[in-house]
Amino acid sequence: MVKKFFTLLLASGVLLILSGYSSGAILPVSSPFKLGDSWYTKTDTWYSIKPDKPDVSGYALNIPANFSVVGGEYYQNDQSFADLYFQNVNHSNLTYFGGSYLLESGFFVGLHYLEVGPTTETLLAPGYRFKINQQGYVAVSFDYLSNDYSNTHDIVGFDLDFKLFPKNMKLSGQISLPNQGNDIVINLDTNYQVSNSVVVGADYLSQGSDNAYSAGLTYTVQSFIIDATLGKTFSENYYQLAGTDHLKDFSIGALYQKYQHNSDPIVTIQGKYHLAKADLILKYTFENDTYDQVTVLAYEKKL
């Protein structure tokens, strides 16, 4: 039996696309507006004002209850990246490709392809990126959807994405305006550096009458990082607490998550072995009466 963890994973993944969640610019899987589940491995620092760095990564996830994922990502920036992953659930396969290519002129084109059994979906998202200073941008695009499941072949929405770096801050967001009566989706995320050791942050998601939000901080003490978040999903409150100790050749950490409507927490431990500009990562979530055991193996390299 696949337990709650699997439900949470799908709730924030690309399967929402097939149920009408197709409006929205094509983003990297590593975007804070995309997944952000506890199995993801790219950072031990939840709140930061630093720009994202180019990297390449690969990962494999396994839940003994007939669920597995294998995938990878090449990332240059939010408009130049490629994601590919394969998912198997109870012997049913899902294939996902998402990517975007940015021209020197500022024009870009994004594409994603999703296949679930005999059902396919293709989303084409061309747009233009306005460069703001060295790392910031404002991007506008539109979404053309071809979806067998809903028999849709049309422009379904328009998107505004931005990432800005004022002094001691990082601001990012996405506003998706649907073309066919669906709810406007607003994602906002802000990070502010209070001191050399403390960065605070907050995010907000609105979809029609539903909203979710969270706030928290990252506290760094020499080699030790503490992350904490309080928040609300569309349906329940939650909190998360993590700690990671970065040693010379490896790092170890733990994550504790508690959701209001479940008596059991999600408890995860993680180890990283540091190579030259790369990490080998092993992550393990303990099984209990509510959540599945989850094992993740990943490789990440800075470019």
CSV table of C-alpha atoms in Angstrom, one decimal:
chain,number,residue,atom,x,y,z
A,1,MET,CA,0.0,0.0,0.0
A,2,VAL,CA,1.4,3.4,-1.0
A,3,LYS,CA,1.0,5.7,2.0
A,4,LYS,CA,0.8,9.5,2.6
A,5,PHE,CA,4.3,10.3,1.4
A,6,PHE,CA,3.5,9.2,-2.1
A,7,THR,CA,0.3,11.3,-2.1
A,8,LEU,CA,2.4,14.4,-1.0
A,9,LEU,CA,4.9,13.7,-3.8
A,10,LEU,CA,2.3,13.6,-6.5
A,11,ALA,CA,0.4,16.5,-5.1
A,12,SER,CA,3.4,18.8,-5.9
A,13,GLY,CA,4.6,17.1,-9.0
A,14,VAL,CA,3.8,17.3,-12.7
A,15,LEU,CA,0.8,15.0,-12.6
A,16,LEU,CA,-1.2,18.0,-11.7
A,17,ILE,CA,-0.8,19.1,-15.3
A,18,LEU,CA,-3.1,16.3,-16.5
A,19,SER,CA,-5.9,17.6,-14.2
A,20,GLY,CA,-5.9,21.1,-15.7
A,21,TYR,CA,-2.9,22.7,-14.0
A,22,SER,CA,-1.2,23.5,-17.3
A,23,SER,CA,-1.0,27.2,-17.0
A,24,GLY,CA,2.4,28.4,-15.8
A,25,ALA,CA,5.8,28.9,-17.4
A,26,ILE,CA,8.0,25.9,-17.8
A,27,LEU,CA,10.3,25.9,-14.9
A,28,PRO,CA,13.2,23.6,-13.7
A,29,VAL,CA,12.3,20.8,-11.4
A,30,SER,CA,14.6,22.5,-8.9
A,31,SER,CA,12.6,25.7,-8.9
A,32,PRO,CA,11.0,26.6,-5.5
A,33,PHE,CA,7.7,26.9,-7.4
A,34,LYS,CA,7.9,23.4,-8.8
A,35,LEU,CA,8.6,20.6,-6.3
A,36,GLY,CA,10.5,21.3,-3.2
A,37,ASP,CA,9.7,18.0,-1.6
A,38,SER,CA,11.7,16.6,1.3
A,39,TRP,CA,13.4,14.1,-1.1
A,40,TYR,CA,15.0,16.8,-3.2
A,41,THR,CA,18.7,17.2,-2.5
A,42,LYS,CA,20.1,20.3,-4.2
A,43,THR,CA,20.6,22.6,-1.1
A,44,ASP,CA,21.0,22.4,2.6
A,45,THR,CA,20.2,26.1,2.8
A,46,TRP,CA,16.5,26.8,2.6
A,47,TYR,CA,16.8,30.6,2.6
A,48,SER,CA,19.5,32.5,0.7
A,49,ILE,CA,20.0,35.7,-1.3
A,50,LYS,CA,22.7,34.1,-3.5
A,51,PRO,CA,21.9,33.6,-7.3
A,52,ASP,CA,21.5,30.0,-8.5
A,53,LYS,CA,24.6,28.5,-9.9
A,54,PRO,CA,24.8,26.4,-13.1
A,55,ASP,CA,25.0,22.7,-12.3
A,56,VAL,CA,24.1,19.2,-13.5
A,57,SER,CA,22.5,16.5,-11.3
A,58,GLY,CA,21.1,13.0,-11.4
A,59,TYR,CA,18.9,11.2,-8.9
A,60,ALA,CA,17.1,7.9,-8.2
A,61,LEU,CA,14.3,7.5,-5.8
A,62,ASN,CA,12.7,4.3,-4.5
A,63,ILE,CA,9.7,3.6,-2.3
A,64,PRO,CA,9.2,-0.1,-1.7
A,65,ALA,CA,5.5,0.1,-2.4
A,66,ASN,CA,6.0,-0.1,-6.2
A,67,PHE,CA,7.1,3.5,-6.8
A,68,SER,CA,10.4,4.7,-8.3
A,69,VAL,CA,11.8,7.7,-10.1
A,70,VAL,CA,15.0,8.2,-12.1
A,71,GLY,CA,15.9,11.6,-13.5
A,72,GLY,CA,18.4,14.3,-14.1
A,73,GLU,CA,18.7,18.1,-14.7
A,74,TYR,CA,21.1,20.4,-16.5
A,75,TYR,CA,20.7,24.0,-15.3
A,76,GLN,CA,22.2,27.2,-16.6
A,77,ASN,CA,19.5,29.6,-15.6
A,78,ASP,CA,15.7,29.7,-15.3
A,79,GLN,CA,15.4,30.0,-19.1
A,80,SER,CA,18.2,27.6,-20.1
A,81,PHE,CA,17.8,24.2,-18.6
A,82,ALA,CA,16.8,20.6,-19.4
A,83,ASP,CA,15.0,18.1,-17.1
A,84,LEU,CA,14.2,14.4,-17.9
A,85,TYR,CA,12.8,11.8,-15.6
A,86,PHE,CA,11.0,8.5,-15.6
A,87,GLN,CA,8.5,7.4,-12.9
A,88,ASN,CA,7.0,4.0,-12.3
A,89,VAL,CA,3.9,3.6,-10.1
A,90,ASN,CA,2.4,0.1,-9.7
A,91,HIS,CA,3.9,-0.9,-13.1
A,92,SER,CA,2.4,2.2,-14.8
A,93,ASN,CA,5.0,4.5,-16.4
A,94,LEU,CA,5.3,8.3,-16.6
A,95,THR,CA,7.9,10.1,-18.8
A,96,TYR,CA,8.6,13.8,-18.4
A,97,PHE,CA,10.9,16.1,-20.4
A,98,GLY,CA,11.0,19.8,-19.7
A,99,GLY,CA,13.4,22.4,-21.0
A,100,SER,CA,14.1,25.9,-22.2
A,101,TYR,CA,16.6,27.6,-24.4
A,102,LEU,CA,17.6,31.3,-24.1
A,103,LEU,CA,19.0,33.2,-27.1
A,104,GLU,CA,21.4,36.1,-26.7
A,105,SER,CA,18.7,38.4,-28.0
A,106,GLY,CA,16.6,37.7,-24.9
A,107,PHE,CA,14.0,35.5,-26.6
A,108,PHE,CA,13.5,32.0,-25.3
A,109,VAL,CA,11.4,29.0,-25.9
A,110,GLY,CA,10.3,26.4,-23.4
A,111,LEU,CA,8.9,23.0,-24.0
A,112,HIS,CA,7.6,20.2,-21.9
A,113,TYR,CA,6.4,16.7,-22.9
A,114,LEU,CA,4.5,14.5,-20.5
A,115,GLU,CA,3.4,10.9,-21.2
A,116,VAL,CA,1.3,8.8,-18.8
A,117,GLY,CA,0.4,5.5,-20.3
A,118,PRO,CA,-1.5,6.3,-23.6
A,119,THR,CA,-2.0,9.9,-22.6
A,120,THR,CA,0.3,12.6,-23.8
A,121,GLU,CA,0.7,16.4,-23.2
A,122,THR,CA,2.9,18.9,-24.9
A,123,LEU,CA,3.3,22.5,-23.7
A,124,LEU,CA,5.1,25.1,-25.8
A,125,ALA,CA,6.0,28.4,-24.0
A,126,PRO,CA,7.9,31.0,-26.1
A,127,GLY,CA,8.7,34.3,-24.4
A,128,TYR,CA,11.2,37.2,-23.8
A,129,ARG,CA,13.5,37.8,-20.9
A,130,PHE,CA,14.4,41.3,-19.8
A,131,LYS,CA,17.8,41.3,-18.1
A,132,ILE,CA,17.9,43.3,-14.8
A,133,ASN,CA,21.4,44.0,-13.6
A,134,GLN,CA,23.8,41.0,-13.5
A,135,GLN,CA,21.6,38.2,-12.2
A,136,GLY,CA,18.0,39.5,-12.2
A,137,TYR,CA,15.4,39.3,-14.9
A,138,VAL,CA,11.7,39.7,-15.8
A,139,ALA,CA,10.3,37.2,-18.3
A,140,VAL,CA,7.0,37.2,-20.2
A,141,SER,CA,5.7,34.2,-22.1
A,142,PHE,CA,2.5,32.4,-23.3
A,143,ASP,CA,1.5,28.8,-23.1
A,144,TYR,CA,0.3,26.7,-26.1
A,145,LEU,CA,-1.1,23.4,-24.9
A,146,SER,CA,-1.8,20.1,-26.7
A,147,ASN,CA,-3.4,17.7,-24.3
A,148,ASP,CA,-5.0,14.4,-25.2
A,149,TYR,CA,-6.7,14.0,-21.8
A,150,SER,CA,-8.7,17.2,-22.0
A,151,ASN,CA,-8.7,17.4,-25.8
A,152,THR,CA,-7.2,20.9,-25.6
A,153,HIS,CA,-5.1,22.4,-28.4
A,154,ASP,CA,-4.9,26.1,-27.8
A,155,ILE,CA,-3.2,29.0,-26.1
A,156,VAL,CA,-4.1,28.4,-22.4
A,157,GLY,CA,-2.4,31.2,-20.5
A,158,PHE,CA,0.2,34.0,-20.2
A,159,ASP,CA,3.0,34.2,-17.6
A,160,LEU,CA,5.1,36.8,-15.9
A,161,ASP,CA,8.2,35.5,-14.0
A,162,PHE,CA,10.8,37.5,-12.2
A,163,LYS,CA,13.9,37.2,-10.0
A,164,LEU,CA,15.4,40.3,-8.6
A,165,PHE,CA,18.4,41.0,-6.3
A,166,PRO,CA,18.0,44.3,-4.3
A,167,LYS,CA,20.5,45.0,-1.6
A,168,ASN,CA,20.6,42.0,0.9
A,169,MET,CA,17.5,40.5,-0.8
A,170,LYS,CA,16.3,38.0,-3.3
A,171,LEU,CA,12.8,38.4,-4.7
A,172,SER,CA,11.2,35.9,-7.1
A,173,GLY,CA,7.7,35.2,-8.4
A,174,GLN,CA,5.4,33.9,-11.0
A,175,ILE,CA,2.0,35.1,-12.1
A,176,SER,CA,0.0,32.8,-14.4
A,177,LEU,CA,-3.0,34.3,-16.2
A,178,PRO,CA,-5.2,31.5,-17.7
A,179,ASN,CA,-7.0,32.0,-20.9
A,180,GLN,CA,-9.9,29.7,-20.4
A,181,GLY,CA,-11.6,30.4,-17.0
A,182,ASN,CA,-9.2,28.7,-14.6
A,183,ASP,CA,-8.0,30.5,-11.5
A,184,ILE,CA,-5.1,33.0,-11.6
A,185,VAL,CA,-2.0,31.5,-9.9
A,186,ILE,CA,0.3,33.8,-8.0
A,187,ASN,CA,3.6,32.6,-6.5
A,188,LEU,CA,5.8,35.0,-4.5
A,189,ASP,CA,9.1,34.3,-2.7
A,190,THR,CA,11.3,36.6,-0.7
A,191,ASN,CA,14.6,36.2,1.2
A,192,TYR,CA,16.4,38.8,3.3
A,193,GLN,CA,19.8,38.6,4.9
A,194,VAL,CA,19.5,40.0,8.4
A,195,SER,CA,23.2,39.3,9.3
A,196,ASN,CA,26.2,37.3,8.2
A,197,SER,CA,24.6,34.2,9.9
A,198,VAL,CA,20.9,34.7,9.5
A,199,VAL,CA,18.7,34.8,6.4
A,200,VAL,CA,14.9,35.0,6.8
A,201,GLY,CA,12.3,34.3,4.1
A,202,ALA,CA,8.7,33.9,3.3
A,203,ASP,CA,6.6,32.6,0.3
A,204,TYR,CA,3.0,32.9,-0.7
A,205,LEU,CA,0.9,30.8,-3.2
A,206,SER,CA,-2.6,31.8,-4.3
A,207,GLN,CA,-4.9,29.9,-6.7
A,208,GLY,CA,-8.4,31.2,-6.8
A,209,SER,CA,-9.8,31.2,-3.2
A,210,ASP,CA,-7.1,28.8,-2.0
A,211,ASN,CA,-3.8,30.1,-0.6
A,212,ALA,CA,-0.7,28.7,1.1
A,213,TYR,CA,2.2,30.4,2.8
A,214,SER,CA,5.2,29.9,4.9
A,215,ALA,CA,8.0,31.8,6.7
A,216,GLY,CA,11.3,30.7,8.2
A,217,LEU,CA,15.0,31.2,8.5
A,218,THR,CA,18.4,29.8,7.9
A,219,TYR,CA,21.0,30.2,10.7
A,220,THR,CA,24.6,29.3,10.0
A,221,VAL,CA,27.1,28.7,12.8
A,222,GLN,CA,30.5,28.0,11.3
A,223,SER,CA,30.0,24.6,9.6
A,224,PHE,CA,26.5,24.0,11.0
A,225,ILE,CA,23.3,25.1,9.2
A,226,ILE,CA,19.9,25.2,10.9
A,227,ASP,CA,16.8,25.6,8.8
A,228,ALA,CA,13.3,26.2,10.2
A,229,THR,CA,9.9,26.8,8.5
A,230,LEU,CA,6.3,27.4,9.7
A,231,GLY,CA,3.6,27.3,7.1
A,232,LYS,CA,0.2,26.3,5.7
A,233,THR,CA,-0.7,24.3,2.7
A,234,PHE,CA,-4.1,24.7,1.0
A,235,SER,CA,-5.6,22.4,3.7
A,236,GLU,CA,-3.4,22.2,6.8
A,237,ASN,CA,-0.6,23.8,9.0
A,238,TYR,CA,2.9,22.3,9.2
A,239,TYR,CA,6.4,23.0,10.4
A,240,GLN,CA,9.8,21.8,9.3
A,241,LEU,CA,13.2,21.7,11.1
A,242,ALA,CA,16.5,20.6,9.6
A,243,GLY,CA,20.2,20.7,10.7
A,244,THR,CA,23.3,19.9,8.6
A,245,ASP,CA,26.9,19.8,9.7
A,246,HIS,CA,29.4,20.3,6.9
A,247,LEU,CA,32.7,18.7,7.6
A,248,LYS,CA,35.8,18.5,5.4
A,249,ASP,CA,35.0,15.6,3.2
A,250,PHE,CA,31.4,14.9,4.0
A,251,SER,CA,28.3,16.4,5.6
A,252,ILE,CA,25.5,14.8,7.6
A,253,GLY,CA,22.0,16.1,8.4
A,254,ALA,CA,18.5,15.4,9.5
A,255,LEU,CA,15.0,16.7,8.6
A,256,TYR,CA,11.9,16.7,10.7
A,257,GLN,CA,8.5,17.6,9.2
A,258,LYS,CA,5.1,17.6,10.9
A,259,TYR,CA,1.7,18.1,9.3
A,260,GLN,CA,-1.4,19.1,11.3
A,261,HIS,CA,-3.7,16.3,10.1
A,262,ASN,CA,-1.2,13.4,10.7
A,263,SER,CA,0.0,12.1,14.0
A,264,ASP,CA,3.2,10.8,12.6
A,265,PRO,CA,6.1,13.1,11.4
A,266,ILE,CA,8.3,12.7,8.4
A,267,VAL,CA,11.8,12.0,9.6
A,268,THR,CA,14.7,12.0,7.1
A,269,ILE,CA,18.5,11.7,7.4
A,270,GLN,CA,21.0,12.6,4.8
A,271,GLY,CA,24.7,12.1,4.1
A,272,LYS,CA,26.9,13.8,1.4
A,273,TYR,CA,30.4,12.9,0.3
A,274,HIS,CA,32.2,15.9,-1.2
A,275,LEU,CA,34.1,15.5,-4.4
A,276,ALA,CA,35.8,18.3,-6.4
A,277,LYS,CA,32.9,20.6,-7.2
A,278,ALA,CA,30.5,17.7,-6.8
A,279,ASP,CA,28.5,15.8,-4.2
A,280,LEU,CA,27.4,12.2,-3.8
A,281,ILE,CA,24.2,12.1,-1.7
A,282,LEU,CA,22.3,9.4,0.1
A,283,LYS,CA,18.9,10.4,1.7
A,284,TYR,CA,16.6,8.1,3.7
A,285,THR,CA,13.1,8.7,5.1
A,286,PHE,CA,11.9,6.4,7.8
A,287,GLU,CA,8.7,4.4,7.4
A,288,ASN,CA,5.9,4.8,10.0
A,289,ASP,CA,2.1,4.2,10.0
A,290,THR,CA,1.5,7.2,7.8
A,291,TYR,CA,4.5,7.6,5.5
A,292,ASP,CA,6.5,5.3,3.3
A,293,GLN,CA,10.2,4.5,3.5
A,294,VAL,CA,12.0,6.5,0.9
A,295,THR,CA,15.5,6.2,-0.4
A,296,VAL,CA,17.2,8.7,-2.6
A,297,LEU,CA,20.6,8.5,-4.3
A,298,ALA,CA,21.9,11.6,-6.1
A,299,TYR,CA,24.9,13.2,-7.8
A,300,GLU,CA,25.3,16.9,-8.1
A,301,LYS,CA,28.1,18.8,-9.9
A,302,LYS,CA,28.6,22.6,-10.1
A,303,LEU,CA,29.6,23.8,-13.6
